[in-house]
PDB file of C-alpha atoms in Angstrom:
ATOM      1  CA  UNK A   7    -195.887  34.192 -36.002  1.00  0.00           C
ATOM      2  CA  UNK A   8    -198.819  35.421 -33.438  1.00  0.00           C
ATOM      3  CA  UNK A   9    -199.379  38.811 -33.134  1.00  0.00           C
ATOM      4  CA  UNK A  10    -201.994  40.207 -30.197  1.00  0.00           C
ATOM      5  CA  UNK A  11    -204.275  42.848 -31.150  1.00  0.00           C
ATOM      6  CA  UNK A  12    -205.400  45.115 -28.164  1.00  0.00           C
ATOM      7  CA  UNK A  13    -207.897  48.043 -28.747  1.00  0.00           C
ATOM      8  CA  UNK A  14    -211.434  48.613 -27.259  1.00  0.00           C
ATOM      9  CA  UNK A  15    -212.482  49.652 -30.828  1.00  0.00           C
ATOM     10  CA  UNK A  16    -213.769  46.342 -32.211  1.00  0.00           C
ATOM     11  CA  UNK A  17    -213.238  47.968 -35.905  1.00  0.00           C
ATOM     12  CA  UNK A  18    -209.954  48.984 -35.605  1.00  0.00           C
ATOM     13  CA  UNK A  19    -209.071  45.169 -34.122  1.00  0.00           C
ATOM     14  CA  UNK A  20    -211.332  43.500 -36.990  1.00  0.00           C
ATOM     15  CA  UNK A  21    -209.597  45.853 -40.021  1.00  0.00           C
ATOM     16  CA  UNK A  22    -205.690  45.269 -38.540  1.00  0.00           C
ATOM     17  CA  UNK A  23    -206.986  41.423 -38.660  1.00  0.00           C
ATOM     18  CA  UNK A  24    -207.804  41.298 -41.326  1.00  0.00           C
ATOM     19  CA  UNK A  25    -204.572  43.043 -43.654  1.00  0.00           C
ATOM     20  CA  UNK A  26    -202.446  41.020 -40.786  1.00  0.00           C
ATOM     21  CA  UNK A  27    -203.947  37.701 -41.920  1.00  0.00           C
ATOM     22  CA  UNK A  28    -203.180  38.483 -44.824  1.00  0.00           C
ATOM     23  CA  UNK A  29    -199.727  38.842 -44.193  1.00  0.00           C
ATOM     24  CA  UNK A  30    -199.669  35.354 -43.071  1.00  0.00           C
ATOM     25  CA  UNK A  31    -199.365  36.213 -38.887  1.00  0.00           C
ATOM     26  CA  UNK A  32    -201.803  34.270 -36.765  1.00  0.00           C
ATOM     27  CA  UNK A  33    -204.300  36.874 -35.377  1.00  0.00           C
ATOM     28  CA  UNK A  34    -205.743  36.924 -31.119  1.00  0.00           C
ATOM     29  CA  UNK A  35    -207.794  39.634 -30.245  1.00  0.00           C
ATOM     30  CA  UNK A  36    -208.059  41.278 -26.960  1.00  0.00           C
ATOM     31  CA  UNK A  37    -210.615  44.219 -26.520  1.00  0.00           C
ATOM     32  CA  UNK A  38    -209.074  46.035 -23.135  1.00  0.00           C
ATOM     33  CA  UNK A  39    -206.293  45.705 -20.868  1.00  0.00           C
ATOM     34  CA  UNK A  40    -207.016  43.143 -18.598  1.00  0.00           C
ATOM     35  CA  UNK A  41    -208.486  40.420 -21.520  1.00  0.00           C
ATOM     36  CA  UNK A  42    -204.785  41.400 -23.245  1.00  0.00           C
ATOM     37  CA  UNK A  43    -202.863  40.259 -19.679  1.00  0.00           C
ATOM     38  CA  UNK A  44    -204.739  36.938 -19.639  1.00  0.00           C
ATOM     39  CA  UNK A  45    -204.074  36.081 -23.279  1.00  0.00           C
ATOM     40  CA  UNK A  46    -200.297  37.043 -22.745  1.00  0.00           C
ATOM     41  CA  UNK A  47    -200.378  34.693 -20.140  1.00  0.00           C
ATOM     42  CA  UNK A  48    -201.951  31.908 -21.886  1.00  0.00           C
ATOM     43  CA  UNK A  49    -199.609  31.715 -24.962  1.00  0.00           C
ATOM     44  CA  UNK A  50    -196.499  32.952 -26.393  1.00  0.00           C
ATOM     45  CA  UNK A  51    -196.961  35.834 -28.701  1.00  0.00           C
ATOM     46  CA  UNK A  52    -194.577  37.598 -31.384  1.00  0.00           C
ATOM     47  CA  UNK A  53    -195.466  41.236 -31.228  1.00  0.00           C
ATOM     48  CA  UNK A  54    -198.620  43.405 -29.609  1.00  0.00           C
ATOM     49  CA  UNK A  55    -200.257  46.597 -31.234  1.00  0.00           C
ATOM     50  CA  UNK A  56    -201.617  48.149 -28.004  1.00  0.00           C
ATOM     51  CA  UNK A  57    -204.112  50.847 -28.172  1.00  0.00           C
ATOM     52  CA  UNK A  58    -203.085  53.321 -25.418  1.00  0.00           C
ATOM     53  CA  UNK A  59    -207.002  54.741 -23.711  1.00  0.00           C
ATOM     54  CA  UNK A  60    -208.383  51.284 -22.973  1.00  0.00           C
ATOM     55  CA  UNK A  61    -210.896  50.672 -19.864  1.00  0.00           C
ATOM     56  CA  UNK A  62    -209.935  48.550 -16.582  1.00  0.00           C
ATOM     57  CA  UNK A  63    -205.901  48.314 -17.662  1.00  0.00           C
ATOM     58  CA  UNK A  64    -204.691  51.214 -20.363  1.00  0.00           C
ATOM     59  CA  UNK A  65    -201.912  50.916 -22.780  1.00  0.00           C
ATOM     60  CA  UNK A  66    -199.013  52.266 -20.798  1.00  0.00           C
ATOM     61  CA  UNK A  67    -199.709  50.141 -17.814  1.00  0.00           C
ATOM     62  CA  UNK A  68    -200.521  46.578 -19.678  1.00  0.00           C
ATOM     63  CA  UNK A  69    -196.581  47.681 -21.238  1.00  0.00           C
ATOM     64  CA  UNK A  70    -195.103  48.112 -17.753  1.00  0.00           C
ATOM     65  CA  UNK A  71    -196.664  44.803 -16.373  1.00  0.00           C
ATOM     66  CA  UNK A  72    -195.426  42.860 -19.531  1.00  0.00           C
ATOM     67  CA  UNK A  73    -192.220  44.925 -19.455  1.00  0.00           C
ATOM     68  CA  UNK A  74    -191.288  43.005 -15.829  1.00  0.00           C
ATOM     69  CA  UNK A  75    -190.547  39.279 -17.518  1.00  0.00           C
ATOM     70  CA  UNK A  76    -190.574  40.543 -21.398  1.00  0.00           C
ATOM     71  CA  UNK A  77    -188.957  42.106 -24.371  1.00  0.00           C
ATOM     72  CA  UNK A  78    -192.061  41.304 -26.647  1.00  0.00           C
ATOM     73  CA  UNK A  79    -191.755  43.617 -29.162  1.00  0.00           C
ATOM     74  CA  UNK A  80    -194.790  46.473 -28.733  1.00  0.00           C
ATOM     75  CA  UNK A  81    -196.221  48.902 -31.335  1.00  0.00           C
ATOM     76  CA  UNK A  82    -198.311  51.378 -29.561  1.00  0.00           C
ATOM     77  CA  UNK A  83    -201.241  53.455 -31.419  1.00  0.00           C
ATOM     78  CA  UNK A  84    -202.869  56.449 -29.829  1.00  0.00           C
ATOM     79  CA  UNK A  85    -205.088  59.241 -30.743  1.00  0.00           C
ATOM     80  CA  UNK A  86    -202.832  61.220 -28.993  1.00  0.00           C
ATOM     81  CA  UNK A  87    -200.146  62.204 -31.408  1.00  0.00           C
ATOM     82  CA  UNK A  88    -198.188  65.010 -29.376  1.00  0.00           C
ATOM     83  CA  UNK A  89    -194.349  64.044 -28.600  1.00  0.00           C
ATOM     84  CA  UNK A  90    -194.909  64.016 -24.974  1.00  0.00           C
ATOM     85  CA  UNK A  91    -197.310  61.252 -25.034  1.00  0.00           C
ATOM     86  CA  UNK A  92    -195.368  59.718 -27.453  1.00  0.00           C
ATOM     87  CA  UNK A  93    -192.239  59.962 -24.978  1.00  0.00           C
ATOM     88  CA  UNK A  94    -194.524  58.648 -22.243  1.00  0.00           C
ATOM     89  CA  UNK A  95    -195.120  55.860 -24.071  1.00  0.00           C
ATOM     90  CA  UNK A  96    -191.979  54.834 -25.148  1.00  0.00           C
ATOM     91  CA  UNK A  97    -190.440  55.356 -21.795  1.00  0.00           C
ATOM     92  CA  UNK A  98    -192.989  52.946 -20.567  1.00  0.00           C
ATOM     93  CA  UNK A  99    -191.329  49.904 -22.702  1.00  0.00           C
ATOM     94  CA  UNK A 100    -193.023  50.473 -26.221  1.00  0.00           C
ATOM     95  CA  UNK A 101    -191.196  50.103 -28.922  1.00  0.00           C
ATOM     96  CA  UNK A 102    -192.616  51.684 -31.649  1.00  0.00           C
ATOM     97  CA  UNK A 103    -195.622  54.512 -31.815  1.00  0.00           C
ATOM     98  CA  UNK A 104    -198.359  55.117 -34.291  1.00  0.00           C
ATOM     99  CA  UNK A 105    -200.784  57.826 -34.072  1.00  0.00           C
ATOM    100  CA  UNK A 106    -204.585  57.309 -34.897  1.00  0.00           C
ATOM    101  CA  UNK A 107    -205.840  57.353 -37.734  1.00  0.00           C
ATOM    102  CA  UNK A 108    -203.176  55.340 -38.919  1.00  0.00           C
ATOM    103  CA  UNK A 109    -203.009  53.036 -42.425  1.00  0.00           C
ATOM    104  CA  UNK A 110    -203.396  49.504 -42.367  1.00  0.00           C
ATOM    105  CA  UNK A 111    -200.147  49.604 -44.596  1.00  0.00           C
ATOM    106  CA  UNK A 112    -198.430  51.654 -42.468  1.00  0.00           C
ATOM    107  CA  UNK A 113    -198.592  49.298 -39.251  1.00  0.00           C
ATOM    108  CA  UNK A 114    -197.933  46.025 -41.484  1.00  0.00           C
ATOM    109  CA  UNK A 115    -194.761  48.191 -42.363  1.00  0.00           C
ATOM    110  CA  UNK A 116    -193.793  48.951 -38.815  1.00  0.00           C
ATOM    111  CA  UNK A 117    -194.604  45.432 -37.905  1.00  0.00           C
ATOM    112  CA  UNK A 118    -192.627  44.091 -40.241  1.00  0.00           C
ATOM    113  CA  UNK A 119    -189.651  46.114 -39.105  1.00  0.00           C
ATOM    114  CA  UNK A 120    -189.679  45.729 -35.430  1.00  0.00           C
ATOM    115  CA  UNK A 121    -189.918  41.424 -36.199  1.00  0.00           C
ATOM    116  CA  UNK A 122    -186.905  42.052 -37.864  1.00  0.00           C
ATOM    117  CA  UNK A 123    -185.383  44.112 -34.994  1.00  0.00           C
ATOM    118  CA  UNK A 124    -186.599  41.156 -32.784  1.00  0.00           C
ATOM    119  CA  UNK A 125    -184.381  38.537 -35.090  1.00  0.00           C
ATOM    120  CA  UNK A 126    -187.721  36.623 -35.580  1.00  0.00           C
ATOM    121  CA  UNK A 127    -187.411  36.227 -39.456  1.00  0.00           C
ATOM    122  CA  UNK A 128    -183.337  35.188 -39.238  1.00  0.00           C
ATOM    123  CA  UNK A 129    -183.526  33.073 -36.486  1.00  0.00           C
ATOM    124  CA  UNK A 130    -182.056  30.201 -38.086  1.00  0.00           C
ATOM    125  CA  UNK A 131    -178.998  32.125 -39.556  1.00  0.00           C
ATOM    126  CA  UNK A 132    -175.917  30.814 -38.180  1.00  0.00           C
ATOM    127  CA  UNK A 133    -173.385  33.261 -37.703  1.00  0.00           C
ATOM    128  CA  UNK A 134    -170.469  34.727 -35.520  1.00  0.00           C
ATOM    129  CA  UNK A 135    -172.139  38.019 -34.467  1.00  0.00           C
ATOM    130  CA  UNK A 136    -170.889  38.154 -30.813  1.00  0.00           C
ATOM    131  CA  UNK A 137    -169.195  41.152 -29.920  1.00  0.00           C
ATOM    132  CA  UNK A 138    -167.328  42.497 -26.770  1.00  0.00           C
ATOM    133  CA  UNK A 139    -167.826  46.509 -25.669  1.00  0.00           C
ATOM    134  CA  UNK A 140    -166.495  47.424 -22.219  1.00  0.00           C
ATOM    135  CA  UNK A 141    -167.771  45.446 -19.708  1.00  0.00           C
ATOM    136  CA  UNK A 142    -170.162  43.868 -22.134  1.00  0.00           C
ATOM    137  CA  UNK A 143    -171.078  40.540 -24.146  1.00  0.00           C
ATOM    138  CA  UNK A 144    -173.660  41.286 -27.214  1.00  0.00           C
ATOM    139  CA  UNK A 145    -175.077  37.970 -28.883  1.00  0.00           C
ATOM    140  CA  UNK A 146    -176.604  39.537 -32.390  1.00  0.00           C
ATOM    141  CA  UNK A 147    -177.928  36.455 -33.235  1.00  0.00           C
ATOM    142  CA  UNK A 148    -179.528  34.663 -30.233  1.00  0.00           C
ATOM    143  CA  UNK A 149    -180.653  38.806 -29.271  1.00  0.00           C
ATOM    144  CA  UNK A 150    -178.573  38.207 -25.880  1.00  0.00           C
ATOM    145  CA  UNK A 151    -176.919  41.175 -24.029  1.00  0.00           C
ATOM    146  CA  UNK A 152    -174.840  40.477 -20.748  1.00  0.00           C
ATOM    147  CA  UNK A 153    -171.829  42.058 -18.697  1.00  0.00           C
ATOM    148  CA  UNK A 154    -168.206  39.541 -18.368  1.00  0.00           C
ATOM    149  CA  UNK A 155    -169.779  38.676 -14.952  1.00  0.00           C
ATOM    150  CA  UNK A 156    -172.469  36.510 -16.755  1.00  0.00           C
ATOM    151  CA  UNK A 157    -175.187  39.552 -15.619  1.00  0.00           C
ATOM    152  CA  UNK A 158    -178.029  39.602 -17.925  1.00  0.00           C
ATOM    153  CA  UNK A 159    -179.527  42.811 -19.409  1.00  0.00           C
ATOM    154  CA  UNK A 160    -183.018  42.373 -20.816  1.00  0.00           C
ATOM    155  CA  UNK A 161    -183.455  44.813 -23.432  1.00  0.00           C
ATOM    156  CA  UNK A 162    -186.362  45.714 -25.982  1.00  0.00           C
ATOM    157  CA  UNK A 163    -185.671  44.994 -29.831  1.00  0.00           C
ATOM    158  CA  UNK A 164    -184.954  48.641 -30.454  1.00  0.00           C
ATOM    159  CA  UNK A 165    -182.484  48.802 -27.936  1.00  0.00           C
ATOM    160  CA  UNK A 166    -180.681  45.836 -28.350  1.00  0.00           C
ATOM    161  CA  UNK A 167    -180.283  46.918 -31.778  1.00  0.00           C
ATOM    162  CA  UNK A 168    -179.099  50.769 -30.585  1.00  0.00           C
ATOM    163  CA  UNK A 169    -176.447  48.715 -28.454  1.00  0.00           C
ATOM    164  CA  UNK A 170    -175.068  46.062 -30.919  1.00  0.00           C
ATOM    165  CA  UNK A 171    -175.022  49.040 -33.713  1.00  0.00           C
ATOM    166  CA  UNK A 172    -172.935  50.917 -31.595  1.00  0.00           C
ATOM    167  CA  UNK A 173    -170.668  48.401 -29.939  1.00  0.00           C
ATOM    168  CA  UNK A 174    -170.455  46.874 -33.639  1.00  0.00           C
ATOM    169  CA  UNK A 175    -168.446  50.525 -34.521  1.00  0.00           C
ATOM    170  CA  UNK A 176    -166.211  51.155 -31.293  1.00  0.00           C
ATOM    171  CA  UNK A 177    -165.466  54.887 -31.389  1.00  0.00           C
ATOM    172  CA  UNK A 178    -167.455  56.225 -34.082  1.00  0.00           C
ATOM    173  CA  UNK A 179    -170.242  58.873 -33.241  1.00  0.00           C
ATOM    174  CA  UNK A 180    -173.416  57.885 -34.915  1.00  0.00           C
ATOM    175  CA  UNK A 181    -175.715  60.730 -34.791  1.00  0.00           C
ATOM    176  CA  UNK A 182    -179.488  60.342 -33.598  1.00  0.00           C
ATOM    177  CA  UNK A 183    -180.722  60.683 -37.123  1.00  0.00           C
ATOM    178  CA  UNK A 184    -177.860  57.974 -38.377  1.00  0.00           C
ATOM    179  CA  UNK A 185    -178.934  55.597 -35.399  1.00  0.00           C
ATOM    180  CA  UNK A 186    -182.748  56.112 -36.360  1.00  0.00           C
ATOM    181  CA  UNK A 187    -182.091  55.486 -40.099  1.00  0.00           C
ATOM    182  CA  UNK A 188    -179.937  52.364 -39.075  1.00  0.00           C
ATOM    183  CA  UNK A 189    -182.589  50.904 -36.084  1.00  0.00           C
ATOM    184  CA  UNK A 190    -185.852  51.996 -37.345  1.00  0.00           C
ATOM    185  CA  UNK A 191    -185.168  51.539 -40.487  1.00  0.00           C
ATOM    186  CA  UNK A 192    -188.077  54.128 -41.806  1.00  0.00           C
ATOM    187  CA  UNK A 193    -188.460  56.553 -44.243  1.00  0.00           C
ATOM    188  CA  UNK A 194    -189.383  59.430 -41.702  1.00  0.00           C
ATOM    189  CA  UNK A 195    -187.350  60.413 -39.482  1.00  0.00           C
ATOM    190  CA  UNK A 196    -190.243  61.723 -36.635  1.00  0.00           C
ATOM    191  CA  UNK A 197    -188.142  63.722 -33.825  1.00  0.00           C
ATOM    192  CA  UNK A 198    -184.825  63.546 -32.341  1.00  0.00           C
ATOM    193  CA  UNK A 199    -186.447  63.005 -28.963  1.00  0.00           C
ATOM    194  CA  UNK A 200    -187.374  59.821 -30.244  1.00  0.00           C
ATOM    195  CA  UNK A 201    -183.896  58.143 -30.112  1.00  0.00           C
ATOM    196  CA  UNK A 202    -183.186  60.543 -27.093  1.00  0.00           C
ATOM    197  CA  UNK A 203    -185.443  58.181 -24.824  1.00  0.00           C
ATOM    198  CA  UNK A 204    -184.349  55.027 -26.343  1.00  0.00           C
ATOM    199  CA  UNK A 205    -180.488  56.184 -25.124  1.00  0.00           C
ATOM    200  CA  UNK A 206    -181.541  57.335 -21.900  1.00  0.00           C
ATOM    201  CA  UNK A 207    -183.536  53.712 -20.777  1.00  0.00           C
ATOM    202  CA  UNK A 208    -180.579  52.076 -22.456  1.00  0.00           C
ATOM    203  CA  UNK A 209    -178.158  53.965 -20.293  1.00  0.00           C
ATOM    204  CA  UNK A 210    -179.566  53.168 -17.384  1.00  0.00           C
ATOM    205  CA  UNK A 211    -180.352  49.634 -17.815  1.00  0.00           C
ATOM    206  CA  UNK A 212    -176.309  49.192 -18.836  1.00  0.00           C
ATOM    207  CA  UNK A 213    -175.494  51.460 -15.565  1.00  0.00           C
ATOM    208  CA  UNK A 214    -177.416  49.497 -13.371  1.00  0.00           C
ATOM    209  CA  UNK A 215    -176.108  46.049 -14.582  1.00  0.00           C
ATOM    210  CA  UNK A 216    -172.344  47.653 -14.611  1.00  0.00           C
ATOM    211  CA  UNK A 217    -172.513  49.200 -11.303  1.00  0.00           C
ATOM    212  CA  UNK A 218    -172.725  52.232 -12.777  1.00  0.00           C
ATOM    213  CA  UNK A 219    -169.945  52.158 -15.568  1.00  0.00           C
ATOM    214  CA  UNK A 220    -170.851  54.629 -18.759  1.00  0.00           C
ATOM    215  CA  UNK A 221    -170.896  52.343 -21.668  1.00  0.00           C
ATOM    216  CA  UNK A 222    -172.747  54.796 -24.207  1.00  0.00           C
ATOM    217  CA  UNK A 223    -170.605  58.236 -24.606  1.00  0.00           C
ATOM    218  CA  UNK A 224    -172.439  61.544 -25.375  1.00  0.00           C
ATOM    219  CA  UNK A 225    -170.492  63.957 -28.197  1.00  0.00           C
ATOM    220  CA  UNK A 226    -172.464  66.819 -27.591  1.00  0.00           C
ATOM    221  CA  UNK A 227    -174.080  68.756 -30.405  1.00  0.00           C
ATOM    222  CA  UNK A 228    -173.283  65.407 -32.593  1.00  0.00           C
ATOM    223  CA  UNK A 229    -174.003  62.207 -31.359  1.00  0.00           C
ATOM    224  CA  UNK A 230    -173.152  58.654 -28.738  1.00  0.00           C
ATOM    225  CA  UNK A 231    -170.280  56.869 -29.103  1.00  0.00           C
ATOM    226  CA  UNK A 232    -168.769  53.507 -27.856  1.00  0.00           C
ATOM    227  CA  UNK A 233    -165.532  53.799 -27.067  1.00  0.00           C
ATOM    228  CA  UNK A 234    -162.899  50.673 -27.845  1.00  0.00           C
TER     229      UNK A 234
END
């Protein structure tokens, strides 16, 4: 698999390279924003780690560009470790968020988990993991959501997996700590706001491709529901 490594810091790119390739994943480098749109243009990639204060194109926008005709999966690191630029990013498309310094073991981990998210490393499983919710068709194993009109709903790996968890338990309320646990599938569980902004750009892609029918339920002071 080819993961794209965008930071202006040529040490930061050369160290993640380096414990990557040693993972196995084919390594491209990109040192700012615009180099990173060219190379995503060029050739199909797995996953991007996208450093957010880049010159000429920063982090959030390179994520809203690729977010128009992709659900790459996208780990963003940042010095900036406060949850509203955490939020910003993640609102912006990202996926996951690492604050700098980070360990080199710590992004092979998240890495590793938001592949799996992305169905990468089962992709030749064959099994019967479609699954009706409302007005909706979820594919678990080609990673396909779409309404009963044929609509398609392009989702990021996180939220797919949000969606298919909670249409895969009509009627149960899954708190955000339970759906964090279940999708994230970390140790830590960071902040509650987290999953709160995964929901709400869920919501309102669902909404918008349902003319405006309320798939995900909110139980306040609990959790979100699907109901049967």
């Amino acid at each position: 698999m080819r993961i794209l490594i965008v930071d202006d810091d040529k040490e930061i790119v050369d160290l993640l390279a380096i414990y990557l390739g040693n993972e196995g994943y084919e390594i491209e480098k990109a040192f700012d924003g615009m180099e990173a749109m060219d190379k995503l243009a060029q050739k199909e990639f797995h996953l991007v780690i996208l450093d957010v204060m880049m010159p000429q194109l920063d982090g959030l926008e390179v994520t809203k560009r690729v977010r128009k005709n992709s659900q790459i999966p996208i780990l963003m690191a940042s010095a900036k470790t406060n949850d509203m630029d955490k939020i910003m990013g993640l609102m912006t498309g990202a996926d996951d968020y690492v604050a700098k310094p980070f360990n080199p073991l710590e992004v092979i981990a998240r890495v590793k988990s938001l592949l799996r998210r992305a169905n990468y490393s089962h992709a030749n499983q064959k099994q019967d993991n479609v699954i009706e919710a409302g007005p909706l068709i979820i594919d678990k194993q080609s990673h396909v959501a779409q309404t009963k009109d044929g609509v398609p709903i392009k989702l990021t790996a996180l939220e797919f997996s949000i969606l298919f968890l909670l249409a895969s338990h009509p009627n149960r309320v899954f708190s955000s700590e339970e759906i964090f646990d279940r999708c994230w599938k970390m140790d830590n569980y960071v902040s509650y706001k987290t999953v709160m902004v995964h929901i709400s750009n869920l919501r309102e892609k669902l909404e918008k491709a349902t003319n405006g029918e309320k798939v995900i339920q909110t139980v306040w002071g609990v959790g979100y529901k699907i109901e049967a």
